[in-house]
mmCIF file of C-alpha atoms in Angstrom:
data_model
loop_
_atom_site.group_PDB
_atom_site.id
_atom_site.type_symbol
_atom_site.label_atom_id
_atom_site.label_comp_id
_atom_site.label_asym_id
_atom_site.label_seq_id
_atom_site.Cartn_x
_atom_site.Cartn_y
_atom_site.Cartn_z
ATOM 1 C CA ASP L 87 -4.625 1.935 20.738
ATOM 2 C CA ALA L 88 -3.537 1.899 17.100
ATOM 3 C CA ASP L 89 -0.405 -0.127 16.352
ATOM 4 C CA VAL L 90 0.876 2.352 13.751
ATOM 5 C CA THR L 91 0.256 6.041 14.379
ATOM 6 C CA GLN L 92 0.986 9.056 12.223
ATOM 7 C CA THR L 93 1.159 12.713 13.123
ATOM 8 C CA PRO L 94 -0.181 15.083 12.044
ATOM 9 C CA ARG L 95 -3.289 13.657 10.404
ATOM 10 C CA ASN L 96 -3.829 16.765 8.325
ATOM 11 C CA ARG L 97 -1.463 19.552 7.400
ATOM 12 C CA ILE L 98 -1.712 22.583 5.167
ATOM 13 C CA THR L 99 1.500 24.388 4.390
ATOM 14 C CA LYS L 100 2.978 26.802 1.900
ATOM 15 C CA THR L 101 5.471 26.301 -0.885
ATOM 16 C CA GLY L 102 9.052 26.355 0.369
ATOM 17 C CA LYS L 103 8.275 25.353 3.949
ATOM 18 C CA ARG L 104 9.986 22.431 5.666
ATOM 19 C CA ILE L 105 7.586 19.748 6.824
ATOM 20 C CA MET L 106 8.089 16.645 8.950
ATOM 21 C CA LEU L 107 5.664 13.762 9.115
ATOM 22 C CA GLU L 108 6.118 11.336 11.958
ATOM 23 C CA CYS L 109 5.346 7.650 12.314
ATOM 24 C CA SER L 110 5.438 5.521 15.446
ATOM 25 C CA GLN L 111 4.683 1.832 15.837
ATOM 26 C CA THR L 112 4.142 -0.489 18.772
ATOM 27 C CA LYS L 113 4.197 -3.691 16.727
ATOM 28 C CA GLY L 114 7.902 -4.318 17.313
ATOM 29 C CA HIS L 115 8.563 -4.616 13.584
ATOM 30 C CA ASP L 116 11.995 -3.857 12.163
ATOM 31 C CA ARG L 117 10.803 -2.875 8.708
ATOM 32 C CA MET L 118 9.158 0.468 8.077
ATOM 33 C CA TYR L 119 8.021 2.192 4.883
ATOM 34 C CA TRP L 120 6.758 5.542 3.656
ATOM 35 C CA TYR L 121 4.278 5.674 0.746
ATOM 36 C CA ARG L 122 2.380 8.414 -0.962
ATOM 37 C CA GLN L 123 -1.053 7.892 -2.467
ATOM 38 C CA ASP L 124 -2.361 9.913 -5.398
ATOM 39 C CA PRO L 125 -5.623 9.313 -7.272
ATOM 40 C CA GLY L 126 -5.042 7.009 -10.219
ATOM 41 C CA LEU L 127 -1.444 6.328 -9.228
ATOM 42 C CA GLY L 128 -1.955 4.024 -6.291
ATOM 43 C CA LEU L 129 0.615 3.685 -3.525
ATOM 44 C CA ARG L 130 4.182 4.572 -4.431
ATOM 45 C CA LEU L 131 7.159 3.847 -2.210
ATOM 46 C CA ILE L 132 9.208 6.850 -1.071
ATOM 47 C CA TYR L 133 11.686 5.304 1.390
ATOM 48 C CA TYR L 134 12.024 2.123 3.370
ATOM 49 C CA SER L 135 14.117 1.006 6.313
ATOM 50 C CA PHE L 136 14.950 -2.505 7.481
ATOM 51 C CA ASP L 137 16.536 -1.374 10.715
ATOM 52 C CA VAL L 138 17.872 1.790 12.357
ATOM 53 C CA LYS L 139 21.070 1.703 10.300
ATOM 54 C CA ASP L 140 19.541 0.648 7.003
ATOM 55 C CA ILE L 141 17.621 3.199 4.930
ATOM 56 C CA ASN L 142 16.837 2.812 1.251
ATOM 57 C CA LYS L 143 15.331 4.974 -1.458
ATOM 58 C CA GLY L 144 12.090 3.932 -3.062
ATOM 59 C CA GLU L 145 10.815 4.792 -6.502
ATOM 60 C CA ILE L 146 10.001 8.444 -5.780
ATOM 61 C CA SER L 147 12.518 9.676 -3.184
ATOM 62 C CA ASP L 148 13.441 12.986 -4.852
ATOM 63 C CA GLY L 149 12.429 15.929 -2.670
ATOM 64 C CA TYR L 150 12.088 13.750 0.446
ATOM 65 C CA SER L 151 14.377 12.608 3.239
ATOM 66 C CA VAL L 152 13.847 10.271 6.183
ATOM 67 C CA SER L 153 15.192 9.595 9.643
ATOM 68 C CA ARG L 154 14.921 6.366 11.613
ATOM 69 C CA GLN L 155 15.318 7.570 15.166
ATOM 70 C CA ALA L 156 14.605 4.214 16.768
ATOM 71 C CA GLN L 157 13.090 0.879 15.861
ATOM 72 C CA ALA L 158 9.667 2.341 16.561
ATOM 73 C CA LYS L 159 10.030 5.748 14.876
ATOM 74 C CA PHE L 160 10.435 6.687 11.227
ATOM 75 C CA SER L 161 10.057 10.309 10.082
ATOM 76 C CA LEU L 162 9.589 11.713 6.598
ATOM 77 C CA SER L 163 10.727 15.246 5.775
ATOM 78 C CA LEU L 164 9.995 17.547 2.900
ATOM 79 C CA GLU L 165 12.866 20.018 2.948
ATOM 80 C CA SER L 166 11.167 22.569 0.732
ATOM 81 C CA ALA L 167 7.584 21.632 0.016
ATOM 82 C CA ILE L 168 6.128 22.136 -3.446
ATOM 83 C CA PRO L 169 2.483 21.894 -4.612
ATOM 84 C CA ASN L 170 2.939 18.567 -6.429
ATOM 85 C CA GLN L 171 3.794 16.993 -3.085
ATOM 86 C CA THR L 172 0.173 17.451 -2.107
ATOM 87 C CA ALA L 173 -0.946 13.885 -1.410
ATOM 88 C CA LEU L 174 -1.961 11.339 1.189
ATOM 89 C CA TYR L 175 1.078 9.882 2.980
ATOM 90 C CA PHE L 176 1.143 6.491 4.661
ATOM 91 C CA CYS L 177 3.609 4.843 6.959
ATOM 92 C CA ALA L 178 3.684 1.036 7.094
ATOM 93 C CA THR L 179 5.531 -1.695 8.953
ATOM 94 C CA SER L 180 6.192 -5.362 8.342
ATOM 95 C CA VAL L 181 7.901 -8.244 10.068
ATOM 96 C CA ARG L 182 9.878 -9.345 7.049
ATOM 97 C CA GLU L 183 10.549 -8.180 3.557
ATOM 98 C CA GLY L 184 8.196 -8.067 0.570
ATOM 99 C CA GLN L 185 6.387 -11.328 1.066
ATOM 100 C CA ASP L 186 4.817 -10.322 4.308
ATOM 101 C CA THR L 187 1.795 -8.346 5.452
ATOM 102 C CA GLN L 188 2.271 -4.615 5.672
ATOM 103 C CA TYR L 189 0.472 -2.767 8.450
ATOM 104 C CA PHE L 190 -0.473 0.766 7.529
ATOM 105 C CA GLY L 191 -1.028 3.834 9.649
ATOM 106 C CA PRO L 192 -4.111 6.027 9.206
ATOM 107 C CA GLY L 193 -2.357 8.446 6.864
ATOM 108 C CA THR L 194 -1.469 12.134 6.757
ATOM 109 C CA ARG L 195 -3.244 14.381 4.300
ATOM 110 C CA LEU L 196 -0.763 17.038 3.209
ATOM 111 C CA THR L 197 -1.704 20.090 1.172
ATOM 112 C CA VAL L 198 0.991 22.388 -0.179
ATOM 113 C CA LEU L 199 -0.331 25.744 -1.350
ATOM 114 C CA GLN N 37 11.331 -2.453 -11.209
ATOM 115 C CA GLN N 38 8.166 -4.512 -11.038
ATOM 116 C CA GLN N 39 5.159 -3.070 -12.860
ATOM 117 C CA VAL N 40 1.679 -4.030 -11.717
ATOM 118 C CA LYS N 41 -1.270 -3.138 -13.943
ATOM 119 C CA GLN N 42 -4.658 -3.092 -12.228
ATOM 120 C CA SER N 43 -8.088 -2.764 -13.820
ATOM 121 C CA PRO N 44 -10.682 -1.392 -13.786
ATOM 122 C CA GLN N 45 -9.954 1.935 -12.122
ATOM 123 C CA SER N 46 -13.519 2.097 -10.825
ATOM 124 C CA LEU N 47 -16.367 -0.352 -10.577
ATOM 125 C CA ILE N 48 -20.047 -0.074 -9.711
ATOM 126 C CA VAL N 49 -21.837 -3.281 -8.771
ATOM 127 C CA GLN N 50 -25.325 -3.915 -7.507
ATOM 128 C CA LYS N 51 -25.822 -5.523 -4.142
ATOM 129 C CA GLY N 52 -25.610 -9.279 -4.488
ATOM 130 C CA GLY N 53 -23.555 -9.125 -7.663
ATOM 131 C CA ILE N 54 -20.006 -10.281 -8.335
ATOM 132 C CA SER N 55 -17.156 -7.778 -8.304
ATOM 133 C CA ILE N 56 -14.060 -8.695 -10.300
ATOM 134 C CA ILE N 57 -10.759 -6.826 -10.208
ATOM 135 C CA ASN N 58 -7.788 -7.864 -12.315
ATOM 136 C CA CYS N 59 -4.045 -7.398 -11.998
ATOM 137 C CA ALA N 60 -1.122 -8.270 -14.244
ATOM 138 C CA TYR N 61 2.515 -8.330 -13.218
ATOM 139 C CA GLU N 62 5.767 -8.503 -15.110
ATOM 140 C CA ASN N 63 8.233 -10.733 -13.396
ATOM 141 C CA THR N 64 8.833 -12.347 -10.104
ATOM 142 C CA ALA N 65 11.026 -15.133 -8.970
ATOM 143 C CA PHE N 66 8.708 -15.781 -6.066
ATOM 144 C CA ASP N 67 4.969 -15.709 -5.836
ATOM 145 C CA TYR N 68 3.200 -13.783 -3.144
ATOM 146 C CA PHE N 69 0.272 -11.697 -4.202
ATOM 147 C CA PRO N 70 -1.694 -9.780 -1.577
ATOM 148 C CA TRP N 71 -4.812 -7.709 -1.928
ATOM 149 C CA TYR N 72 -5.379 -4.731 0.326
ATOM 150 C CA GLN N 73 -8.673 -3.026 1.135
ATOM 151 C CA GLN N 74 -8.881 0.663 2.007
ATOM 152 C CA PHE N 75 -11.904 2.442 3.418
ATOM 153 C CA PRO N 76 -12.183 6.246 3.175
ATOM 154 C CA GLY N 77 -10.063 7.972 5.811
ATOM 155 C CA LYS N 78 -8.191 4.780 6.686
ATOM 156 C CA GLY N 79 -4.962 3.122 5.738
ATOM 157 C CA PRO N 80 -4.965 0.002 3.539
ATOM 158 C CA ALA N 81 -5.327 -3.320 5.345
ATOM 159 C CA LEU N 82 -4.557 -6.814 4.110
ATOM 160 C CA LEU N 83 -7.676 -8.523 2.785
ATOM 161 C CA ILE N 84 -6.376 -11.789 1.345
ATOM 162 C CA ALA N 85 -3.131 -13.110 -0.157
ATOM 163 C CA ILE N 86 -2.126 -16.068 -2.303
ATOM 164 C CA ARG N 87 1.164 -18.008 -2.377
ATOM 165 C CA PRO N 88 2.609 -20.188 -5.151
ATOM 166 C CA ASP N 89 1.360 -23.564 -4.058
ATOM 167 C CA VAL N 90 -2.279 -22.922 -5.053
ATOM 168 C CA SER N 91 -4.082 -21.376 -8.041
ATOM 169 C CA GLU N 92 -7.062 -20.216 -6.028
ATOM 170 C CA LYS N 93 -7.694 -19.130 -2.475
ATOM 171 C CA LYS N 94 -11.062 -18.433 -0.928
ATOM 172 C CA GLU N 95 -11.873 -16.651 2.297
ATOM 173 C CA GLY N 96 -15.567 -16.156 2.809
ATOM 174 C CA ARG N 97 -16.942 -14.132 -0.088
ATOM 175 C CA PHE N 98 -13.459 -13.179 -1.325
ATOM 176 C CA THR N 99 -11.518 -15.337 -3.791
ATOM 177 C CA ILE N 100 -8.140 -14.845 -5.451
ATOM 178 C CA SER N 101 -7.581 -16.625 -8.754
ATOM 179 C CA PHE N 102 -3.985 -16.909 -9.910
ATOM 180 C CA ASN N 103 -2.791 -17.660 -13.442
ATOM 181 C CA LYS N 104 0.965 -18.034 -13.301
ATOM 182 C CA SER N 105 1.505 -18.650 -17.014
ATOM 183 C CA ALA N 106 -0.398 -15.484 -17.924
ATOM 184 C CA LYS N 107 1.122 -13.535 -15.025
ATOM 185 C CA GLN N 108 -2.311 -12.443 -13.932
ATOM 186 C CA PHE N 109 -4.332 -12.650 -10.748
ATOM 187 C CA SER N 110 -7.781 -11.458 -9.865
ATOM 188 C CA LEU N 111 -9.998 -10.748 -6.886
ATOM 189 C CA HIS N 112 -13.597 -11.924 -6.956
ATOM 190 C CA ILE N 113 -16.088 -10.623 -4.413
ATOM 191 C CA MET N 114 -19.195 -12.785 -4.369
ATOM 192 C CA ASP N 115 -22.547 -11.492 -3.148
ATOM 193 C CA SER N 116 -21.139 -7.952 -3.014
ATOM 194 C CA GLN N 117 -22.458 -5.805 -0.169
ATOM 195 C CA PRO N 118 -22.560 -2.020 0.349
ATOM 196 C CA GLY N 119 -20.025 -2.532 3.155
ATOM 197 C CA ASP N 120 -17.554 -3.782 0.541
ATOM 198 C CA SER N 121 -17.445 -0.284 -0.982
ATOM 199 C CA ALA N 122 -13.783 0.631 -0.735
ATOM 200 C CA THR N 123 -10.622 0.964 -2.768
ATOM 201 C CA TYR N 124 -8.780 -2.278 -3.504
ATOM 202 C CA PHE N 125 -5.078 -2.599 -4.269
ATOM 203 C CA CYS N 126 -3.242 -5.600 -5.607
ATOM 204 C CA ALA N 127 0.495 -5.943 -5.052
ATOM 205 C CA ALA N 128 3.433 -8.040 -6.171
ATOM 206 C CA PRO N 129 6.948 -8.551 -4.808
ATOM 207 C CA SER N 130 9.713 -6.376 -6.249
ATOM 208 C CA GLY N 131 13.248 -5.213 -5.637
ATOM 209 C CA GLY N 132 14.754 -8.613 -5.039
ATOM 210 C CA TYR N 133 11.797 -9.388 -2.844
ATOM 211 C CA GLN N 134 12.649 -6.570 -0.440
ATOM 212 C CA LYS N 135 9.395 -4.741 -1.012
ATOM 213 C CA VAL N 136 6.139 -4.799 -2.933
ATOM 214 C CA THR N 137 4.827 -2.770 -5.838
ATOM 215 C CA PHE N 138 1.177 -1.817 -5.610
ATOM 216 C CA GLY N 139 -1.337 -1.562 -8.404
ATOM 217 C CA THR N 140 -3.053 1.736 -9.096
ATOM 218 C CA GLY N 141 -6.180 0.802 -7.167
ATOM 219 C CA THR N 142 -9.832 0.084 -7.960
ATOM 220 C CA LYS N 143 -12.596 2.087 -6.339
ATOM 221 C CA LEU N 144 -15.543 -0.228 -5.809
ATOM 222 C CA GLN N 145 -19.027 1.055 -5.139
ATOM 223 C CA VAL N 146 -21.750 -1.428 -4.283
ATOM 224 C CA ILE N 147 -25.187 0.085 -4.690
ATOM 225 C CA PRO N 148 -28.321 -1.225 -2.937
#
């Protein structure tokens, strides 16, 4: 079984709809991250969490919110989806902060029409 | 905010050739520079990383070269194989070392 799972894997939605992307991990890591990937822009950090009570904005948090329901679960929400949020979204975990390996999920491909 | 500049954006190499991807960073008080490899339909996975006590690290056909004074590091793939075709991301620590900033990625295609 995969250590970091994401649901759904693909989602097509319409402008203005609320969308939630979910991430679960069995690695026992405290640190979790949400990234979005766009061609030519690489991976950009949306939000990160170092434990259930600690949530921080990344470089592109506008239009997104997150919830850390438990050590193993970290959800990303788009309150009112817009077309420029069409992207590939990745959840990741790590044992420690920046100088440690990040373990990525398989990604969610989101299309906003 | 750390900036990481990665080049080239895409690269085509013949089987058996050497693939070279370069990254430049701005500032870091600590040195930890990982490279991630991503195959289509998959999430990125750590390929190789270098820490401050060495200027070069080799793992099989993959080598990181690190130039601290120039604030640059590069990934060399020797004897490139079609199975190496993937997107490669460099990264550098940022945000007081709480997270990493990724480069923009290099799509490598190794042709037979």
